[in-house]
Amino acid sequence: MASLLHPRRRFLYRRPLLSALTLLSLSLLTACGVEELPENPPAGQLNMPRTIAWSAYPTGTGGYSQAVAIGNILQRQYGVNLRVVPGRNDVSRLATLQAGRVNMSAGGSEAVYAQEGILNFASHIWGPQPIRVLLSNYSTSCSFSFATAEDADIESVADIAGKRLTFVQGAPSLNNASTALLSYAGLTWDDVERVEVGGYNASIDAVINNRADVAGGACNSPPFLRLETSPRGLFWVPFPHDNPEGIARVRQRLPWYVPHVATQGPTIDPEEGVEVFTSAYPLLVSMADLDEDMVYGITKVISVHYDEYKNSAPGANGWRIDGQQLENAFIPYHEGAIRYFKEVGIWTPEAEERQQQNLYRQEVLKEAWDTFLPTAPEDREAFAEAWLEVRANHLAENGLITLSDSQ
């Protein structure tokens, strides 16, 4: 069977870094005549490079702000510089990861689409990618829902029919999420006026500037504060959980989305909340061949220092280690992350079973890609159409979900 690992650039020379906190503990203990350190100092000795880079959503978003907060911990405690590279859309965030210009990417559902080789990733230069998860953020907010202008007179998903909905160029994860949420009320893009925009922030600007009425995004994303304080105002469209048919339609397209009550975000009452859907956002991922020690170190730092940054950025409280939903993952976890999960006792037999299922899915996708490429059409549209058919057939033959409704 062909290897899942793609040839990639190797990163800077790594050397062990002793945390500043551990050094301080050592000096204090020595001064007191104590010879031994605690068995598990806050982050211990971590084998990481001096600089780590990850891509994220644009500046001003929740994902970017969280990365900066975590970066402050890395710099202050370990002398590690986290370089956050903003990406305007799904492809730009993962292109830097695939090319080896960043070590990790903190994004959204685009990681699933890259694993699957669908949407913008159904092309010669992409195809199914060996993505691995480090950690998932399930916050008290939401990963993606519909925000509307208060003056647009939209009170339900059904009311979006005939209204102006943003379509973000080069962002299949955002647009596909919009497709799924529209299906809650049996709507499609044919039922709305599509307004094309160039990026995530531009999507919200379009509503503020009255070019659109509805935009999708994370409930706690800072740009929505501008919509809230604008003359148009902000309203979050509810997705009542007592509609099993609507929920089923959404999850048929996005099985990694779950019903959720958001209690954090502009205009959201923290006591009552609003019924929505959510998924992991950000989802911190890498390629399969990223150094295991680096992954272990980052995973441990984000977990151990949770209390120090959880209130530093909107949604940062979702990185808690006991909220990972390992048994519901749709992408395999990295071995470095699993090493830490086992160390703290949260890696269960159910998580291992799901891990093996997800690894098998990637193997089937890789086999389908290797079978397809030698005779693939040159034309871009013909290539994508033929690949998606081969992909769906291979998955179906192996009894795996095809996600055909997500394409």
Short mmCIF file of C-alpha atoms in Angstrom, two decimals:
data_model
loop_
_atom_site.label_atom_id
_atom_site.label_comp_id
_atom_site.label_asym_id
_atom_site.label_seq_id
_atom_site.Cartn_x
_atom_site.Cartn_y
_atom_site.Cartn_z
CA MET A 1 0.00 0.00 0.00
CA ALA A 2 1.34 3.43 -0.90
CA SER A 3 2.59 5.55 1.98
CA LEU A 4 0.27 8.24 3.26
CA LEU A 5 3.18 10.60 3.82
CA HIS A 6 3.90 13.21 1.21
CA PRO A 7 7.45 14.51 0.60
CA ARG A 8 7.82 17.71 2.60
CA ARG A 9 10.29 20.30 3.74
CA ARG A 10 12.06 19.55 6.99
CA PHE A 11 12.03 22.22 9.63
CA LEU A 12 14.72 23.95 11.67
CA TYR A 13 17.07 22.05 13.92
CA ARG A 14 15.34 21.26 17.18
CA ARG A 15 16.87 21.27 20.59
CA PRO A 16 15.39 20.70 24.04
CA LEU A 17 13.99 23.78 25.73
CA LEU A 18 13.70 23.86 29.50
CA SER A 19 10.72 25.97 30.49
CA ALA A 20 11.32 29.21 32.31
CA LEU A 21 8.89 28.04 34.94
CA THR A 22 10.89 24.85 35.50
CA LEU A 23 14.15 26.82 35.77
CA LEU A 24 12.55 29.11 38.34
CA SER A 25 11.27 26.11 40.29
CA LEU A 26 14.74 24.54 40.24
CA SER A 27 16.42 27.65 41.65
CA LEU A 28 13.82 28.04 44.40
CA LEU A 29 13.95 24.38 45.38
CA THR A 30 17.75 24.40 45.46
CA ALA A 31 17.73 27.49 47.67
CA CYS A 32 15.42 25.67 50.09
CA GLY A 33 17.60 22.58 50.18
CA VAL A 34 15.17 20.48 48.14
CA GLU A 35 17.01 18.25 45.69
CA GLU A 36 14.20 16.83 43.56
CA LEU A 37 11.72 18.48 41.21
CA PRO A 38 8.06 17.46 41.13
CA GLU A 39 7.42 14.45 38.93
CA ASN A 40 5.46 16.53 36.41
CA PRO A 41 6.56 20.18 36.33
CA PRO A 42 4.05 22.36 34.44
CA ALA A 43 5.37 21.58 30.99
CA GLY A 44 8.63 19.88 31.61
CA GLN A 45 11.36 19.68 29.05
CA LEU A 46 9.99 20.15 25.54
CA ASN A 47 11.83 19.31 22.35
CA MET A 48 10.70 22.14 20.09
CA PRO A 49 12.33 24.59 17.68
CA ARG A 50 12.86 28.24 18.61
CA THR A 51 10.21 29.31 16.08
CA ILE A 52 6.93 27.59 15.25
CA ALA A 53 4.50 28.85 12.62
CA TRP A 54 0.83 28.19 12.10
CA SER A 55 -1.72 29.63 9.73
CA ALA A 56 -5.01 31.02 10.99
CA TYR A 57 -8.03 33.04 9.98
CA PRO A 58 -7.36 36.76 9.28
CA THR A 59 -6.34 39.26 11.95
CA GLY A 60 -9.23 40.31 14.15
CA THR A 61 -10.92 36.90 14.11
CA GLY A 62 -11.32 34.64 17.13
CA GLY A 63 -8.95 32.03 15.73
CA TYR A 64 -6.19 34.58 15.14
CA SER A 65 -6.65 36.13 18.59
CA GLN A 66 -6.46 32.72 20.28
CA ALA A 67 -3.25 31.90 18.42
CA VAL A 68 -1.72 35.15 19.65
CA ALA A 69 -2.75 34.34 23.24
CA ILE A 70 -1.17 30.88 23.04
CA GLY A 71 1.88 32.42 21.40
CA ASN A 72 2.34 34.72 24.38
CA ILE A 73 2.50 31.66 26.66
CA LEU A 74 5.08 29.98 24.42
CA GLN A 75 7.25 33.10 24.32
CA ARG A 76 6.99 33.95 27.99
CA GLN A 77 7.39 30.44 29.43
CA TYR A 78 9.59 28.68 26.89
CA GLY A 79 11.27 31.28 24.70
CA VAL A 80 9.48 29.85 21.65
CA ASN A 81 8.23 32.31 19.05
CA LEU A 82 4.86 31.42 17.51
CA ARG A 83 4.54 33.09 14.12
CA VAL A 84 0.86 33.39 13.20
CA VAL A 85 0.31 33.60 9.43
CA PRO A 86 -3.16 34.93 8.55
CA GLY A 87 -4.85 33.30 5.57
CA ARG A 88 -7.73 34.95 3.75
CA ASN A 89 -9.41 31.70 2.75
CA ASP A 90 -9.36 27.92 3.16
CA VAL A 91 -6.92 27.24 0.36
CA SER A 92 -4.40 29.88 1.42
CA ARG A 93 -4.33 28.58 5.00
CA LEU A 94 -3.71 24.98 3.97
CA ALA A 95 -1.44 25.78 1.01
CA THR A 96 1.19 27.11 3.42
CA LEU A 97 0.81 23.93 5.49
CA GLN A 98 1.10 21.63 2.49
CA ALA A 99 4.16 23.53 1.23
CA GLY A 100 5.89 23.33 4.61
CA ARG A 101 5.92 27.09 5.22
CA VAL A 102 3.98 26.62 8.46
CA ASN A 103 4.00 23.71 10.89
CA MET A 104 0.30 23.76 11.73
CA SER A 105 -2.98 25.35 10.72
CA ALA A 106 -5.75 26.58 13.03
CA GLY A 107 -8.80 26.69 10.80
CA GLY A 108 -12.15 25.05 10.35
CA SER A 109 -13.82 22.48 8.14
CA GLU A 110 -11.32 23.01 5.34
CA ALA A 111 -9.17 20.36 7.05
CA VAL A 112 -11.95 17.83 6.41
CA TYR A 113 -12.26 18.88 2.77
CA ALA A 114 -8.50 18.61 2.28
CA GLN A 115 -8.52 15.12 3.83
CA GLU A 116 -11.35 14.19 1.47
CA GLY A 117 -9.95 15.86 -1.67
CA ILE A 118 -13.27 17.57 -2.43
CA LEU A 119 -14.49 21.08 -3.27
CA ASN A 120 -11.46 23.35 -3.85
CA PHE A 121 -9.16 20.42 -3.07
CA ALA A 122 -10.41 18.24 -5.95
CA SER A 123 -7.54 19.33 -8.21
CA HIS A 124 -4.19 18.16 -9.62
CA ILE A 125 -2.20 19.98 -6.94
CA TRP A 126 -4.29 18.76 -4.02
CA GLY A 127 -6.19 15.52 -3.79
CA PRO A 128 -6.69 13.80 -0.40
CA GLN A 129 -4.18 15.02 2.17
CA PRO A 130 -2.74 13.12 5.19
CA ILE A 131 -4.06 15.64 7.72
CA ARG A 132 -3.67 15.05 11.45
CA VAL A 133 -5.43 16.75 14.38
CA LEU A 134 -3.63 18.07 17.45
CA LEU A 135 -6.48 19.65 19.39
CA SER A 136 -10.07 20.78 18.85
CA ASN A 137 -11.73 23.89 20.25
CA TYR A 138 -15.37 23.41 21.25
CA SER A 139 -16.22 26.73 22.83
CA THR A 140 -19.30 28.08 24.58
CA SER A 141 -19.83 30.10 21.43
CA CYS A 142 -20.28 28.40 18.03
CA SER A 143 -18.06 27.64 15.07
CA PHE A 144 -20.43 28.82 12.34
CA SER A 145 -23.94 30.19 12.24
CA PHE A 146 -25.97 32.79 10.37
CA ALA A 147 -25.71 36.40 11.54
CA THR A 148 -28.20 38.79 10.00
CA ALA A 149 -28.73 42.52 10.02
CA GLU A 150 -31.39 43.28 12.60
CA ASP A 151 -33.19 45.51 10.10
CA ALA A 152 -33.44 42.67 7.54
CA ASP A 153 -36.57 41.28 9.25
CA ILE A 154 -35.20 37.74 9.45
CA GLU A 155 -36.42 35.76 12.46
CA SER A 156 -36.03 32.18 11.21
CA VAL A 157 -33.97 30.23 8.69
CA ALA A 158 -36.99 30.11 6.39
CA ASP A 159 -37.02 33.94 6.34
CA ILE A 160 -33.63 33.94 4.58
CA ALA A 161 -35.39 33.00 1.33
CA GLY A 162 -35.05 35.89 -1.10
CA LYS A 163 -32.45 37.68 1.07
CA ARG A 164 -28.82 38.49 0.22
CA LEU A 165 -26.36 35.86 1.55
CA THR A 166 -22.58 36.21 1.27
CA PHE A 167 -20.52 33.67 -0.69
CA VAL A 168 -16.81 33.82 0.20
CA GLN A 169 -14.48 33.22 -2.76
CA GLY A 170 -11.96 30.44 -2.15
CA ALA A 171 -13.60 29.36 1.12
CA PRO A 172 -15.45 26.07 0.55
CA SER A 173 -15.69 25.37 4.28
CA LEU A 174 -17.66 28.58 4.86
CA ASN A 175 -19.83 28.24 1.77
CA ASN A 176 -20.52 24.56 2.36
CA ALA A 177 -21.51 25.34 5.94
CA SER A 178 -23.94 27.93 4.57
CA THR A 179 -25.32 25.30 2.20
CA ALA A 180 -25.88 22.91 5.11
CA LEU A 181 -27.51 25.53 7.33
CA LEU A 182 -29.84 26.60 4.52
CA SER A 183 -30.95 22.98 4.22
CA TYR A 184 -32.31 23.17 7.77
CA ALA A 185 -35.31 24.98 6.26
CA GLY A 186 -35.19 23.10 2.97
CA LEU A 187 -33.51 26.05 1.20
CA THR A 188 -30.64 26.10 -1.32
CA TRP A 189 -28.52 28.82 -2.89
CA ASP A 190 -31.17 29.08 -5.59
CA ASP A 191 -33.53 30.46 -2.94
CA VAL A 192 -31.29 33.39 -1.97
CA GLU A 193 -29.42 36.21 -3.68
CA ARG A 194 -25.74 35.25 -3.68
CA VAL A 195 -23.32 38.10 -2.90
CA GLU A 196 -19.69 37.21 -3.67
CA VAL A 197 -17.02 38.62 -1.36
CA GLY A 198 -13.25 38.24 -1.18
CA GLY A 199 -12.77 37.00 2.37
CA TYR A 200 -14.17 36.40 5.85
CA ASN A 201 -13.96 40.00 7.05
CA ALA A 202 -15.30 41.23 3.71
CA SER A 203 -18.31 38.99 4.26
CA ILE A 204 -19.27 40.81 7.45
CA ASP A 205 -18.43 44.19 5.91
CA ALA A 206 -20.93 43.41 3.15
CA VAL A 207 -23.72 43.17 5.73
CA ILE A 208 -22.58 46.32 7.54
CA ASN A 209 -22.48 48.23 4.24
CA ASN A 210 -25.92 46.93 3.18
CA ARG A 211 -24.60 44.86 0.28
CA ALA A 212 -25.86 41.70 2.00
CA ASP A 213 -28.33 40.72 4.71
CA VAL A 214 -26.80 37.48 6.03
CA ALA A 215 -23.23 36.28 6.67
CA GLY A 216 -21.91 33.13 8.28
CA GLY A 217 -19.24 32.97 10.94
CA ALA A 218 -18.26 32.05 14.48
CA CYS A 219 -20.67 33.45 17.07
CA ASN A 220 -17.84 35.07 19.04
CA SER A 221 -15.86 36.38 16.07
CA PRO A 222 -14.75 39.98 16.84
CA PRO A 223 -15.80 41.38 13.42
CA PHE A 224 -19.43 40.77 14.42
CA LEU A 225 -18.99 43.41 17.12
CA ARG A 226 -18.80 45.95 14.30
CA LEU A 227 -22.10 44.70 12.91
CA GLU A 228 -23.67 44.87 16.37
CA THR A 229 -22.69 48.54 16.77
CA SER A 230 -23.51 49.50 13.19
CA PRO A 231 -26.81 51.20 12.26
CA ARG A 232 -28.07 47.85 10.92
CA GLY A 233 -27.61 45.90 14.16
CA LEU A 234 -27.02 42.16 14.64
CA PHE A 235 -29.37 39.18 15.06
CA TRP A 236 -28.44 35.49 15.29
CA VAL A 237 -30.85 33.20 13.45
CA PRO A 238 -31.99 30.34 15.74
CA PHE A 239 -31.91 26.69 14.68
CA PRO A 240 -34.45 25.08 17.04
CA HIS A 241 -33.38 21.62 18.16
CA ASP A 242 -36.97 20.32 18.19
CA ASN A 243 -36.84 19.94 14.40
CA PRO A 244 -35.32 16.45 13.85
CA GLU A 245 -35.82 16.61 10.07
CA GLY A 246 -33.95 19.91 9.83
CA ILE A 247 -31.13 18.62 12.03
CA ALA A 248 -30.85 15.46 9.91
CA ARG A 249 -30.57 17.51 6.71
CA VAL A 250 -27.74 19.60 8.15
CA ARG A 251 -25.82 16.60 9.51
CA GLN A 252 -26.22 14.66 6.27
CA ARG A 253 -24.01 17.30 4.67
CA LEU A 254 -21.77 18.02 7.66
CA PRO A 255 -21.63 14.96 9.97
CA TRP A 256 -19.02 16.68 12.17
CA TYR A 257 -21.54 19.44 13.06
CA VAL A 258 -23.61 18.91 16.22
CA PRO A 259 -26.60 20.74 17.78
CA HIS A 260 -25.33 23.20 20.37
CA VAL A 261 -26.51 26.09 22.56
CA ALA A 262 -24.22 29.11 22.17
CA THR A 263 -23.96 31.31 25.25
CA GLN A 264 -21.12 33.58 24.15
CA GLY A 265 -21.09 36.22 21.45
CA PRO A 266 -22.38 39.72 20.70
CA THR A 267 -26.14 40.10 21.44
CA ILE A 268 -26.32 36.51 22.82
CA ASP A 269 -27.89 36.24 26.27
CA PRO A 270 -25.46 34.10 28.32
CA GLU A 271 -28.34 32.75 30.40
CA GLU A 272 -30.73 31.80 27.59
CA GLY A 273 -28.25 31.25 24.76
CA VAL A 274 -29.28 30.55 21.18
CA GLU A 275 -29.82 27.14 19.56
CA VAL A 276 -27.31 26.61 16.76
CA PHE A 277 -24.93 24.01 15.33
CA THR A 278 -21.22 23.87 16.02
CA SER A 279 -18.02 22.05 15.13
CA ALA A 280 -14.45 22.41 16.28
CA TYR A 281 -13.20 25.94 15.61
CA PRO A 282 -10.39 26.38 15.52
CA LEU A 283 -9.29 22.87 14.65
CA LEU A 284 -5.51 22.72 15.05
CA VAL A 285 -4.05 20.38 12.42
CA SER A 286 -0.74 19.41 10.85
CA MET A 287 0.47 17.03 8.19
CA ALA A 288 1.07 13.43 9.26
CA ASP A 289 4.85 13.76 9.11
CA LEU A 290 5.23 16.71 11.47
CA ASP A 291 7.78 15.99 14.20
CA GLU A 292 6.15 14.02 17.02
CA ASP A 293 8.01 15.84 19.79
CA MET A 294 6.88 19.22 18.46
CA VAL A 295 3.26 18.07 18.37
CA TYR A 296 3.51 16.60 21.87
CA GLY A 297 5.01 19.84 23.16
CA ILE A 298 2.39 22.13 21.62
CA THR A 299 -0.44 19.87 22.78
CA LYS A 300 0.94 19.81 26.31
CA VAL A 301 1.50 23.57 26.48
CA ILE A 302 -2.05 24.35 25.30
CA SER A 303 -3.43 21.93 27.89
CA VAL A 304 -1.24 22.77 30.89
CA HIS A 305 -1.53 26.54 30.53
CA TYR A 306 -5.27 26.58 29.79
CA ASP A 307 -6.19 28.67 32.86
CA GLU A 308 -3.67 31.33 31.83
CA TYR A 309 -5.12 32.09 28.39
CA LYS A 310 -8.75 30.84 28.49
CA ASN A 311 -10.07 34.39 28.99
CA SER A 312 -7.50 36.10 26.78
CA ALA A 313 -9.44 35.82 23.50
CA PRO A 314 -13.02 35.10 22.42
CA GLY A 315 -13.65 31.35 22.42
CA ALA A 316 -10.30 30.42 23.97
CA ASN A 317 -12.12 28.50 26.71
CA GLY A 318 -12.91 25.79 24.15
CA TRP A 319 -9.36 24.36 24.19
CA ARG A 320 -9.97 22.53 27.50
CA ILE A 321 -8.46 19.07 27.39
CA ASP A 322 -11.57 17.36 28.79
CA GLY A 323 -13.75 18.72 25.97
CA GLN A 324 -11.97 17.14 23.01
CA GLN A 325 -14.71 14.68 21.88
CA LEU A 326 -12.03 12.22 20.77
CA GLU A 327 -14.59 9.51 20.09
CA ASN A 328 -16.41 11.74 17.54
CA ALA A 329 -13.39 12.77 15.46
CA PHE A 330 -13.56 12.64 11.65
CA ILE A 331 -9.81 13.16 11.09
CA PRO A 332 -7.05 11.04 12.70
CA TYR A 333 -5.11 12.52 15.60
CA HIS A 334 -1.34 12.99 15.38
CA GLU A 335 0.78 10.46 17.28
CA GLY A 336 2.37 13.28 19.27
CA ALA A 337 -1.04 14.42 20.50
CA ILE A 338 -2.07 10.84 21.29
CA ARG A 339 1.08 10.42 23.38
CA TYR A 340 -0.05 13.32 25.56
CA PHE A 341 -3.69 12.13 25.68
CA LYS A 342 -2.47 8.75 26.97
CA GLU A 343 -0.24 10.49 29.49
CA VAL A 344 -3.20 12.34 31.04
CA GLY A 345 -5.58 9.38 30.74
CA ILE A 346 -8.17 10.62 28.23
CA TRP A 347 -7.32 8.29 25.32
CA THR A 348 -10.03 5.62 25.59
CA PRO A 349 -10.61 2.36 23.69
CA GLU A 350 -13.44 4.16 21.88
CA ALA A 351 -11.05 6.91 20.82
CA GLU A 352 -8.58 4.32 19.53
CA GLU A 353 -11.34 2.57 17.60
CA ARG A 354 -12.35 5.84 15.95
CA GLN A 355 -8.69 6.61 15.24
CA GLN A 356 -8.27 3.34 13.34
CA GLN A 357 -11.46 3.99 11.38
CA ASN A 358 -10.22 7.44 10.39
CA LEU A 359 -6.78 6.12 9.40
CA TYR A 360 -8.46 3.47 7.27
CA ARG A 361 -10.56 6.13 5.56
CA GLN A 362 -7.41 8.05 4.62
CA GLU A 363 -5.86 4.85 3.26
CA VAL A 364 -8.91 4.25 1.05
CA LEU A 365 -8.80 7.85 -0.19
CA LYS A 366 -5.07 7.58 -0.96
CA GLU A 367 -5.61 4.33 -2.87
CA ALA A 368 -8.42 5.96 -4.86
CA TRP A 369 -6.16 8.91 -5.72
CA ASP A 370 -3.25 6.69 -6.77
CA THR A 371 -5.60 4.65 -8.96
CA PHE A 372 -7.07 7.75 -10.56
CA LEU A 373 -4.01 9.90 -11.31
CA PRO A 374 -2.32 7.88 -14.11
CA THR A 375 -5.34 8.24 -16.42
CA ALA A 376 -6.75 11.51 -15.09
CA PRO A 377 -8.06 14.10 -17.60
CA GLU A 378 -6.01 17.27 -18.09
CA ASP A 379 -8.98 19.64 -18.17
CA ARG A 380 -9.62 21.07 -14.71
CA GLU A 381 -13.39 20.58 -14.65
CA ALA A 382 -13.19 17.14 -16.22
CA PHE A 383 -10.46 16.21 -13.72
CA ALA A 384 -12.59 17.20 -10.73
CA GLU A 385 -15.69 15.47 -12.05
CA ALA A 386 -13.85 12.22 -12.79
CA TRP A 387 -11.98 12.26 -9.48
CA LEU A 388 -15.13 12.77 -7.42
CA GLU A 389 -16.74 9.80 -9.13
CA VAL A 390 -13.72 7.54 -8.51
CA ARG A 391 -13.50 8.77 -4.93
CA ALA A 392 -17.18 8.12 -4.20
CA ASN A 393 -16.99 4.64 -5.71
CA HIS A 394 -13.95 3.65 -3.64
CA LEU A 395 -15.52 4.90 -0.42
CA ALA A 396 -18.86 3.20 -1.13
CA GLU A 397 -17.15 -0.10 -2.00
CA ASN A 398 -15.48 0.00 1.41
CA GLY A 399 -18.69 0.83 3.24
CA LEU A 400 -17.67 4.41 4.06
CA ILE A 401 -19.73 7.60 3.93
CA THR A 402 -19.12 9.46 0.64
CA LEU A 403 -20.08 13.02 1.67
CA SER A 404 -21.59 13.42 -1.79
CA ASP A 405 -24.03 15.98 -0.38
CA SER A 406 -21.07 18.10 0.78
CA GLN A 407 -19.73 18.65 -2.72
#
